[in-house]
Short mmCIF file of C-alpha atoms in Angstrom, two decimals:
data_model
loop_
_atom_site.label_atom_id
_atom_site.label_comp_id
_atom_site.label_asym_id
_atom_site.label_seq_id
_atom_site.Cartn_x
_atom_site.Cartn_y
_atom_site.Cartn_z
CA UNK A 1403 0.00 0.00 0.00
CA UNK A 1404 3.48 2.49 0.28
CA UNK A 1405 3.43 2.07 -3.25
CA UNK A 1406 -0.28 3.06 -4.22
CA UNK A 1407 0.19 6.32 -1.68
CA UNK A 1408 3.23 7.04 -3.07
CA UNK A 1409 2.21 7.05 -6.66
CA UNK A 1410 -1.17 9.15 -5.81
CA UNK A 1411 0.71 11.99 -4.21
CA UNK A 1412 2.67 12.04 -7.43
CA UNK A 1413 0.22 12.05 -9.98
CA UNK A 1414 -2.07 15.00 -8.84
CA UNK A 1415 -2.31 17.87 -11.09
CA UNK A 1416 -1.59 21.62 -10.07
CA UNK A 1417 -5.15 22.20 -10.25
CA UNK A 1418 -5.63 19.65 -7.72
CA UNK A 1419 -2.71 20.86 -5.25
CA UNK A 1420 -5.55 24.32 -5.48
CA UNK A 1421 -8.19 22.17 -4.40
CA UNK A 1422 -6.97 21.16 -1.60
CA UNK A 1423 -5.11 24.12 -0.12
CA UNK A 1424 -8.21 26.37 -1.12
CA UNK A 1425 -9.78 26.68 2.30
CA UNK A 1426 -6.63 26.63 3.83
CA UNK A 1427 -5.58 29.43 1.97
CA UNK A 1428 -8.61 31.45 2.76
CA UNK A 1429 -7.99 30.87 6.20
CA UNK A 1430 -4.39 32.92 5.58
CA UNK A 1431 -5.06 35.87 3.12
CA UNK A 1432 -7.65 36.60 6.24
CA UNK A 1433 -4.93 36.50 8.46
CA UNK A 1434 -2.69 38.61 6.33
CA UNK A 1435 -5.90 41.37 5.68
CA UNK A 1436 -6.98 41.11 9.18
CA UNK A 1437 -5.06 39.38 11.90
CA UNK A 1438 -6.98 41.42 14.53
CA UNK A 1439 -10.16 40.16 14.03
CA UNK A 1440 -9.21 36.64 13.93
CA UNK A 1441 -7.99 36.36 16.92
CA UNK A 1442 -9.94 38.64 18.62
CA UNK A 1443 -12.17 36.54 21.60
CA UNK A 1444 -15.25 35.12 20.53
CA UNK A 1445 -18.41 36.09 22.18
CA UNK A 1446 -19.76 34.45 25.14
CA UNK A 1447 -22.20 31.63 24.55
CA UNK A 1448 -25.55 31.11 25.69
CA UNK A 1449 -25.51 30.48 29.20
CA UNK A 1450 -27.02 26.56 29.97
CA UNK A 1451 -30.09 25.85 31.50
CA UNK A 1452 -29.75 24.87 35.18
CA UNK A 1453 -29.38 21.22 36.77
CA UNK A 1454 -33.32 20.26 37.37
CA UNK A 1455 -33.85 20.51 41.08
CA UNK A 1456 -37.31 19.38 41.25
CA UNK A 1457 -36.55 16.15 39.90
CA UNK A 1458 -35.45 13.28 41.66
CA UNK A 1459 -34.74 10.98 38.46
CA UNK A 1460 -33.59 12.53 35.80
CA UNK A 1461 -33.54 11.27 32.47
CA UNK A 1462 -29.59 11.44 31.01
CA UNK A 1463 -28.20 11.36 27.85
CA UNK A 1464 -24.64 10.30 27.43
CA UNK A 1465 -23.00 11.83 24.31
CA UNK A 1466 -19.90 9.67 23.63
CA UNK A 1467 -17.00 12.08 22.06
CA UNK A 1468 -15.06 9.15 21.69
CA UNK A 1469 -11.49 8.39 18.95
CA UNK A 1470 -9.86 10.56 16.20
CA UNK A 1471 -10.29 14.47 16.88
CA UNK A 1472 -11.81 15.47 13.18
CA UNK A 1473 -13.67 12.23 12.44
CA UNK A 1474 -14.74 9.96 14.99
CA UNK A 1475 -15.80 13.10 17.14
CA UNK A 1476 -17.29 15.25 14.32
CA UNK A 1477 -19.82 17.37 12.59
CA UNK A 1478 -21.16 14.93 11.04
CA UNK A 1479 -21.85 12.91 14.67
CA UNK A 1480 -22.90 16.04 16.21
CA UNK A 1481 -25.83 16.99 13.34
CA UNK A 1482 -26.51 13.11 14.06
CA UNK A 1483 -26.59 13.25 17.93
CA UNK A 1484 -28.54 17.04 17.97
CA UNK A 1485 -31.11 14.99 16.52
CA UNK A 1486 -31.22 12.85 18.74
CA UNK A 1487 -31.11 14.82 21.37
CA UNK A 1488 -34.20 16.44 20.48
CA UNK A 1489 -36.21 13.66 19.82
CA UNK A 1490 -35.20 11.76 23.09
CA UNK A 1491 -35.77 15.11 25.19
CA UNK A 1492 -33.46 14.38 28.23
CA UNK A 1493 -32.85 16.54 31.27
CA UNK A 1494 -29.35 16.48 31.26
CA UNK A 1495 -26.44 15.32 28.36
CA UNK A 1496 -23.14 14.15 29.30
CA UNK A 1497 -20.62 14.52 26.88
CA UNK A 1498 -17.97 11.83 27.53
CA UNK A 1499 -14.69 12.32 26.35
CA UNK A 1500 -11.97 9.82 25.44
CA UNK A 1501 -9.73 10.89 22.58
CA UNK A 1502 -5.89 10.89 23.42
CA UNK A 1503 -3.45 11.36 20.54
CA UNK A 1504 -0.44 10.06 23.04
CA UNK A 1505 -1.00 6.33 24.41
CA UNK A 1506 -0.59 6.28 28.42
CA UNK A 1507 2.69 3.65 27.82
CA UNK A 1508 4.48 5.99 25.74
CA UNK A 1509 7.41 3.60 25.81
CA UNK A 1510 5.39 0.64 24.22
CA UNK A 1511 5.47 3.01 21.22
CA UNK A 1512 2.29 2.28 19.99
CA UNK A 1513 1.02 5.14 19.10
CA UNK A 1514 -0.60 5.71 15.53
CA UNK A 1515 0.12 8.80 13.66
CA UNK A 1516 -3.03 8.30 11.67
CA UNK A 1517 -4.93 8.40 14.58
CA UNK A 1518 -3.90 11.46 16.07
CA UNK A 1519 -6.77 14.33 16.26
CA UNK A 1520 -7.02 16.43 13.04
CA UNK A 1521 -5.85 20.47 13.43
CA UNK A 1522 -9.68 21.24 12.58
CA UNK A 1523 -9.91 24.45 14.91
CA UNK A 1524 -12.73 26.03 13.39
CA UNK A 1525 -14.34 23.19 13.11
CA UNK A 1526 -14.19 22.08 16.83
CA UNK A 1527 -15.20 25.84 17.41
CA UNK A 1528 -18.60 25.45 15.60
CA UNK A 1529 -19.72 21.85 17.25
CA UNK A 1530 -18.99 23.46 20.83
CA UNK A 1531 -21.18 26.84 19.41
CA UNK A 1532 -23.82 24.36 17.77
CA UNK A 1533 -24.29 22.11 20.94
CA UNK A 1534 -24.10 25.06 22.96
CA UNK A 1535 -26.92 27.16 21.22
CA UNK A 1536 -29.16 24.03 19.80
CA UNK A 1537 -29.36 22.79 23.02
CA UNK A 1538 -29.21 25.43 25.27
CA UNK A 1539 -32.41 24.66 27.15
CA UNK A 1540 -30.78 21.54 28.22
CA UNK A 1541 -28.17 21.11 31.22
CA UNK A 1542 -24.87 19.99 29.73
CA UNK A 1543 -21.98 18.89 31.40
CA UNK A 1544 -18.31 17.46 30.26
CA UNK A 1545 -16.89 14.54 31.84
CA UNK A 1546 -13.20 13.56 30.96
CA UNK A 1547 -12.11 9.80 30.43
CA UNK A 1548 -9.01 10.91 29.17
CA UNK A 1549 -8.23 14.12 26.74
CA UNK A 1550 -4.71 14.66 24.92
CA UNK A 1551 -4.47 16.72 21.73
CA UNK A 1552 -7.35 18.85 20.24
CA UNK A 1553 -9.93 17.02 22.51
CA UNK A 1554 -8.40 19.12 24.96
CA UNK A 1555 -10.26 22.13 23.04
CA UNK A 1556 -13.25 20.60 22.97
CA UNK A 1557 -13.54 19.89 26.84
CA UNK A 1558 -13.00 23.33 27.79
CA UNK A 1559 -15.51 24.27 26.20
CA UNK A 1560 -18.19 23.76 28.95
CA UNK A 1561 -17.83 24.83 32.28
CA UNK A 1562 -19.04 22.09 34.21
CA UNK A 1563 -16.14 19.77 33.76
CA UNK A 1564 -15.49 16.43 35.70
CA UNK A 1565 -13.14 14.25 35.15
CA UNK A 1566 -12.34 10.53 35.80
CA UNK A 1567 -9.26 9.93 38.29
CA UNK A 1568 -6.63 8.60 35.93
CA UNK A 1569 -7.74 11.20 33.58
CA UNK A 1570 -5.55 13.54 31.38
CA UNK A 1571 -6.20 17.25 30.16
CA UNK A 1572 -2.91 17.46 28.25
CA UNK A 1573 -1.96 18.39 24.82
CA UNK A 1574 -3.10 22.38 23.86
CA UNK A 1575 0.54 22.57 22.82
CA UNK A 1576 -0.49 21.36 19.29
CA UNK A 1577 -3.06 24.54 18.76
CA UNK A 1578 0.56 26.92 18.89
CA UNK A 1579 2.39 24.37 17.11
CA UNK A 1580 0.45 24.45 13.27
CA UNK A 1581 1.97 27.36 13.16
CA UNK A 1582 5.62 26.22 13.05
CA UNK A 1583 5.50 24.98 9.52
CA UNK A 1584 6.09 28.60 8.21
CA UNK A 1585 9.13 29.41 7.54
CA UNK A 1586 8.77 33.24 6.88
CA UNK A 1587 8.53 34.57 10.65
CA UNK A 1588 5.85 37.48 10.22
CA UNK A 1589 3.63 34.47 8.46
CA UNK A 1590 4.07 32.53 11.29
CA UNK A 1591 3.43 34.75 14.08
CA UNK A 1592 0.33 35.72 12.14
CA UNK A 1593 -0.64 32.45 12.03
CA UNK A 1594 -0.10 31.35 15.62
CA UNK A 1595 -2.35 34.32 16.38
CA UNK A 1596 -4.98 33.10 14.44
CA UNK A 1597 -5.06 29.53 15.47
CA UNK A 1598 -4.92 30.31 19.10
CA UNK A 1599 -7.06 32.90 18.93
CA UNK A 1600 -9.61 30.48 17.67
CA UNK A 1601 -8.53 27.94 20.41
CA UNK A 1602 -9.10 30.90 23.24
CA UNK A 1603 -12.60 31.74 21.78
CA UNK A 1604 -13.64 28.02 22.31
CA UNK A 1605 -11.98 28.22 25.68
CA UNK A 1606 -13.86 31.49 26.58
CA UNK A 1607 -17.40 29.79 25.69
CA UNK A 1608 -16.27 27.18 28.72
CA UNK A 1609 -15.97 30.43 30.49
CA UNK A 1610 -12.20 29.81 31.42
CA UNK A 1611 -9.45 32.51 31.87
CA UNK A 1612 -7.10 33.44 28.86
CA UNK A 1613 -4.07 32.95 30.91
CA UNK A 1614 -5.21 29.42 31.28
CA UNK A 1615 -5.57 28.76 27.78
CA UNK A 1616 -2.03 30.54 27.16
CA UNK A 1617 -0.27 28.56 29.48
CA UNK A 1618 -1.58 25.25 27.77
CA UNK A 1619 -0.64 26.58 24.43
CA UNK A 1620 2.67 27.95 24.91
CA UNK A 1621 5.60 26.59 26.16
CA UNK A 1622 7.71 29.53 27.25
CA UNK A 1623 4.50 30.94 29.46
CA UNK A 1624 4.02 29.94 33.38
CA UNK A 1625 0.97 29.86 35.38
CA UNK A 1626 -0.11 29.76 39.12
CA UNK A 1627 -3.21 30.25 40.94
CA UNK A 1628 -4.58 31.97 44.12
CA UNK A 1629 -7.58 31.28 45.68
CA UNK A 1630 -10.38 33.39 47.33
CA UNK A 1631 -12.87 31.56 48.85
CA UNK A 1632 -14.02 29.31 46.46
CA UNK A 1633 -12.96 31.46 43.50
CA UNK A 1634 -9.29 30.95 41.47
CA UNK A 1635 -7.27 33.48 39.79
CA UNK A 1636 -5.14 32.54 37.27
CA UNK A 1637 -1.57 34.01 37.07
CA UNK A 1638 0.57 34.17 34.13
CA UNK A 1639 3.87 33.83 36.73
CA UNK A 1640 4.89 31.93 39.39
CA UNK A 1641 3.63 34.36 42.52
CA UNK A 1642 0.47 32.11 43.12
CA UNK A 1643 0.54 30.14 46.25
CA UNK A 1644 0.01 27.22 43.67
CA UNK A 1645 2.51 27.20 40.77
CA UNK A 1646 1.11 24.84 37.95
CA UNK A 1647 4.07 25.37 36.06
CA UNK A 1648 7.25 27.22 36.46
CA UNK A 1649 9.24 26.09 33.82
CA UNK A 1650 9.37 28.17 30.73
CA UNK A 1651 9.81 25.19 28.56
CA UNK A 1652 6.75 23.28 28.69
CA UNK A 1653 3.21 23.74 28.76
CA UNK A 1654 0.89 23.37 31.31
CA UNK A 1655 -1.24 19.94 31.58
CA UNK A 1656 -3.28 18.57 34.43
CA UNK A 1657 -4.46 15.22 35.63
CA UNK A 1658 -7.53 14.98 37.48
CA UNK A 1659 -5.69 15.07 40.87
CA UNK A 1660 -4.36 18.90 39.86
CA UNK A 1661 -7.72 19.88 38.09
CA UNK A 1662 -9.55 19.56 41.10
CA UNK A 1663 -7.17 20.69 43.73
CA UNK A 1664 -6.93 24.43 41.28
CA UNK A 1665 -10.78 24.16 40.65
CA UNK A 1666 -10.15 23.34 37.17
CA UNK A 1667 -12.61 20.66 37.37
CA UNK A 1668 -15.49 20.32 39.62
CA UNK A 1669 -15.06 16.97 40.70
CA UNK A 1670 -13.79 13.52 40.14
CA UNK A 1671 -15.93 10.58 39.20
CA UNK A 1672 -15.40 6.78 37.70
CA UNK A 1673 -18.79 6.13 36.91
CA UNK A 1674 -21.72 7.34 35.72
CA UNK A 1675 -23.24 6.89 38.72
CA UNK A 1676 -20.53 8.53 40.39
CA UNK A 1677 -20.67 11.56 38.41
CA UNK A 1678 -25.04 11.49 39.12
CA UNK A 1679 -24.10 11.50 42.74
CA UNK A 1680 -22.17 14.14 42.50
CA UNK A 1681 -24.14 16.43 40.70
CA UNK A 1682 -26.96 15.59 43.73
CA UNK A 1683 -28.95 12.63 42.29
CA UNK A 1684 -29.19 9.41 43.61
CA UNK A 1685 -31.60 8.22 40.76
CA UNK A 1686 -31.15 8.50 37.19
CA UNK A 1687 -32.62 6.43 33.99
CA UNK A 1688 -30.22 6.71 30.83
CA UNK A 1689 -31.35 6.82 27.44
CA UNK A 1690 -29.72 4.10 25.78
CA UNK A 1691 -29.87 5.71 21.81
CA UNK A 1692 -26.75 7.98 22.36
CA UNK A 1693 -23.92 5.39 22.76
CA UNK A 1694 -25.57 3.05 20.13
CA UNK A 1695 -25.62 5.83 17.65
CA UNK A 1696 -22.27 7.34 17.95
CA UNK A 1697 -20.71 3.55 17.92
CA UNK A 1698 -22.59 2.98 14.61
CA UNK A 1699 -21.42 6.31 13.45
CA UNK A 1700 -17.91 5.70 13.80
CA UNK A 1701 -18.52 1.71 12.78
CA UNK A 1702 -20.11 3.00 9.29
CA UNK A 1703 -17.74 5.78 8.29
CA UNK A 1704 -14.24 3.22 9.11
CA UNK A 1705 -15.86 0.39 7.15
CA UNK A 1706 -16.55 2.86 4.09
CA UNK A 1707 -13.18 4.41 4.69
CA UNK A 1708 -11.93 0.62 4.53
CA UNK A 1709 -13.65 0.35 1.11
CA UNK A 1710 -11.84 3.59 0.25
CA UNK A 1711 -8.41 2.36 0.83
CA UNK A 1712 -9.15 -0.93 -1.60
CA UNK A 1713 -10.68 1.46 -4.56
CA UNK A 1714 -7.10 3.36 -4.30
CA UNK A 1715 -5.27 0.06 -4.71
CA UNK A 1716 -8.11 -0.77 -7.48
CA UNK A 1717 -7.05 1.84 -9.27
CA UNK A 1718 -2.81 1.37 -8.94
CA UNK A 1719 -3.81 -1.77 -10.71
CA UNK A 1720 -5.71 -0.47 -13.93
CA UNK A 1721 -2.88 -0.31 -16.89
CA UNK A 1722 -5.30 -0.40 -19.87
CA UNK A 1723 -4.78 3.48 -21.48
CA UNK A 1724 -7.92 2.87 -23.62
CA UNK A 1725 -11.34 3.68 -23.28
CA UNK A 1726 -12.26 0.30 -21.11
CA UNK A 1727 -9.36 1.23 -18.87
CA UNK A 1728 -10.31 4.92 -18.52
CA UNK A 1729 -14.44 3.60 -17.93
CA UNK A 1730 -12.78 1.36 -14.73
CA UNK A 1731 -11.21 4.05 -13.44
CA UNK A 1732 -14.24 6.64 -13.72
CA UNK A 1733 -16.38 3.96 -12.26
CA UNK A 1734 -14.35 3.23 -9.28
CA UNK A 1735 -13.21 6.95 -8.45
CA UNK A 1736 -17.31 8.30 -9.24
CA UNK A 1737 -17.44 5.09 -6.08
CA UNK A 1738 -14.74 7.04 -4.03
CA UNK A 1739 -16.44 10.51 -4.64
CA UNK A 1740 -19.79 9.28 -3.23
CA UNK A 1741 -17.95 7.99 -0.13
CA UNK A 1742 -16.63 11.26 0.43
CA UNK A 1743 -19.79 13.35 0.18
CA UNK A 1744 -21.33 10.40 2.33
CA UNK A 1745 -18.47 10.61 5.52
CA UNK A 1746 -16.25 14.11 5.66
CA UNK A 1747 -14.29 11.82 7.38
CA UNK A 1748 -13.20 9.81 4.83
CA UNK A 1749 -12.02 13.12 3.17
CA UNK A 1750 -10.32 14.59 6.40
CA UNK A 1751 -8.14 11.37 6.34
CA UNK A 1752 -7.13 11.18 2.90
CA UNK A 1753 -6.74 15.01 2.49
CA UNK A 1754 -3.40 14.36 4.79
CA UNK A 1755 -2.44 12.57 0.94
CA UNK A 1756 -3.50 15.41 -1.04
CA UNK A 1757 -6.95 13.04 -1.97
CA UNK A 1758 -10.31 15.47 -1.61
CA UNK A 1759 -13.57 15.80 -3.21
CA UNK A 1760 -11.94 18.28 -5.89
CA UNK A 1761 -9.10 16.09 -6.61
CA UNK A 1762 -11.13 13.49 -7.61
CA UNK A 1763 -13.66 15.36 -9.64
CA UNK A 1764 -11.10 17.05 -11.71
CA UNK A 1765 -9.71 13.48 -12.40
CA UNK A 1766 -13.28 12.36 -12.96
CA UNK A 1767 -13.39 15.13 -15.63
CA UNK A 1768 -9.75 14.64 -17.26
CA UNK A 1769 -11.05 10.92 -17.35
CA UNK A 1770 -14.11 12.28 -19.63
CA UNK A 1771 -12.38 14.31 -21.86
CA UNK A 1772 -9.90 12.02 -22.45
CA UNK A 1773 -12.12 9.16 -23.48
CA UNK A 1774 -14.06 11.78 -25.55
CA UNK A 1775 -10.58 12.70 -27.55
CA UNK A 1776 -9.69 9.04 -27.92
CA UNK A 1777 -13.08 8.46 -29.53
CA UNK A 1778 -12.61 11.13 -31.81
CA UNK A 1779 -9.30 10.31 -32.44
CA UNK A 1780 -11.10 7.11 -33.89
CA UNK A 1781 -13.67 8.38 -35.45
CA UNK A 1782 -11.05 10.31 -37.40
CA UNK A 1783 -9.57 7.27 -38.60
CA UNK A 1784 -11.89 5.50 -39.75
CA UNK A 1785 -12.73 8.20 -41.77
CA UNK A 1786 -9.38 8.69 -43.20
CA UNK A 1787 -8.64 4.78 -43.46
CA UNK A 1788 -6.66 5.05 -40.56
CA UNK A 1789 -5.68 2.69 -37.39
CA UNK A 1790 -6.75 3.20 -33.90
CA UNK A 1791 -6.16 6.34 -32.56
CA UNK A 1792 -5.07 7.04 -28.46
CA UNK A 1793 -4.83 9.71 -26.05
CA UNK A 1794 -4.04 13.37 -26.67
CA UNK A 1795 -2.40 13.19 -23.27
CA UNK A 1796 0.95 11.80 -22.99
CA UNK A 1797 1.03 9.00 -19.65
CA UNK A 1798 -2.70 8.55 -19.63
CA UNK A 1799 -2.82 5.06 -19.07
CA UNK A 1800 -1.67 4.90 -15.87
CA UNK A 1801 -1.69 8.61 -14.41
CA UNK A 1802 -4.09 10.89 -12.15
CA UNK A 1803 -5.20 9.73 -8.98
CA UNK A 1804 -4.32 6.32 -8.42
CA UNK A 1805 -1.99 5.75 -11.00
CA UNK A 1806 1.62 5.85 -12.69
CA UNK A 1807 1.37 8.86 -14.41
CA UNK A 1808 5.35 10.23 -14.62
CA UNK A 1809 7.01 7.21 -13.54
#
């Protein structure tokens, strides 16, 4: 399969390379026009509703936020889940969230690149504003399983956070780090402004301090804390009477055990019953859709990604540079296209290989013309008493997506 990813990577067109940098490169000329306004602080979401108080069994619904930042914790799960949501009408949703780019056993080594949570900012900034404004008549609260990378984000974006006891809030580090890929340094400052300033805004609908969300994005800043009463104060230096970290040279991460003790989190619970108890009820029924849906999500969308990954090799094997070659490959990349339009994130994968919706629909187009030449070339021909005719385009038979063109 080196060989197939290889090749693709290769064989894509200029126009192509445009597709797929075209949102990214919106994303900078508005940084460029207007770095101000990206990063300025998002407004304040819609407060919550309240925790019921009148009644003594609520009915729950678990959210599971569960795998890959970007595609098993999605849009596409959240339009999926709102819907839910509404239909089951539950007093109180409980996102739970387990999605940790670094494995606990980091010398086992085991940890899969592919896996790790996609730098979708802005998109992890509209599923926090979507749950938070669809659903704002409904209690919400977030309760950590574990959280390393861009899930981090995501969990600080509600302010009624729990967390499990071997839990981890690590990983904001990455949000400053996209940037570093720049190499001119006024491009990259303006683009770590941008993508923090994104991360802060989510950060600031949890209702959490900016310091906070500095200190877990940059290395080279510190951060204590100081308590009155039951209130914390966040300090971007070390005179706190609780230094969180002092170093300079690393950013700031908590485990549940810190979370708590700085107020972070509001409390620490294993279970869902735990975490019921702990918000004051003894009782509780749980609507069972939520889990089953979000496991059938992610199920669906990794078995058509699957499919995905055999069409590619389908199409390394095609040699035939005539028509019947060129109608397999249309046929089995017009397959690939509907699997992209079907799961964004089939397409959030294989855009890390230069493989989007637009790449294949310009191939699916070179494909048409190209038949349409090599049947006129015929045509032609025949007329003139000729042989068979081929392509107009030099490589055909085995280039574009998928293939050997230029090898």
């Amino acid at each position: 399969m080196r060989h197939a990813r290889h090749s693709i990577n290769v064989g894509l067109t200029r126009a192509v390379q445009v597709g797929v940098l075209t949102g990214f490169t919106a994303l900078v000329a508005g940084v460029m026009a207007a770095p101000s306004a990206i990063a300025a602080p998002a407004p304040a979401a819609p407060q919550n509703a309240k925790l019921p108080s009148t009644n003594a069994s609520p009915k729950v619904y678990v959210f599971p936020m569960s795998g890959q930042m970007g595609t098993d914790v999605s849009k596409q799960l959240v339009e999926i889940m709102v819907e839910d949501i509404r239909k089951q009408k539950p007093d109180i949703i409980v996102y739970h969230l387990k999605s940790a780019d670094i494995d606990r056993n980091n010398y086992l080594r085991n940890d899969d690149r592919e896996e790790f949570g996609m730098p979708a900012i802005e998109e992890y900034r509209d599923m926090v504003k979507r749950l938070h404004e669809d659903l704002r008549d409904i209690p919400q609260i977030m309760w950590v399983e574990d959280s390393v990378g861009f899930a981090s984000l995501v969990a600080l974006g509600w302010p009624d956070l729990y967390m499990k006891s071997d839990a981890r809030l690590w990983g904001l580090s990455r949000v400053a780090s996209m940037a570093q890929g720049w190499e001119d340094p006024d491009v990259k400052s303006k683009m770590e402004t941008a993508w923090t300033g994104i991360g802060k805004g989510i950060l600031q609908q949890g209702g959490y301090n900016l310091v906070l969300g500095d200190a877990m994005m940059f290395p080279d800043k510190q951060l204590s804390v100081r308590f009155k009463g039951r209130e914390v104060e966040w300090l971007e230096n070390t005179t706190g009477v609780w230094i969180v970290d002092g170093s300079g040279d690393a950013t700031a991460n908590f485990d549940a055990t810190l979370a708590e003790d700085v107020l972070l989190s509001d409390g620490t619970a294993d279970t869902l019953d735990d975490l019921m108890f702990l918000l004051g009820y003894r009782e509780f029924s749980q609507v069972e859709s939520g889990p089953k849906l979000a496991e059938q999500y992610v199920n669906d969308w990794r078995k058509a990604f699957e499919r995905v990954q055999e069409w590619l090799t389908d199409l390394e094997q095609i040699d035939d540079p005539g028509t019947v070659g060129l109608g397999k490959r249309r046929a089995v990349l017009e397959k690939m296209l509907a699997a992209l339009k079907q799961y964004p994130a089939i397409e959030a994968r294989l855009g890390r290989r230069g493989i989007n919706q637009t790449a294949i629909e310009i191939e699916i187009d070179n494909i048409k013309k190209d038949i349409q030449r090599i049947r006129e070339a015929e045509r032609g021909n025949r007329n003139n008493g000729g042989g068979g005719g081929g392509s107009g385009r030099p490589g055909l038979g085995g280039g574009g997506m998928g293939g050997r063109r230029g090898t």
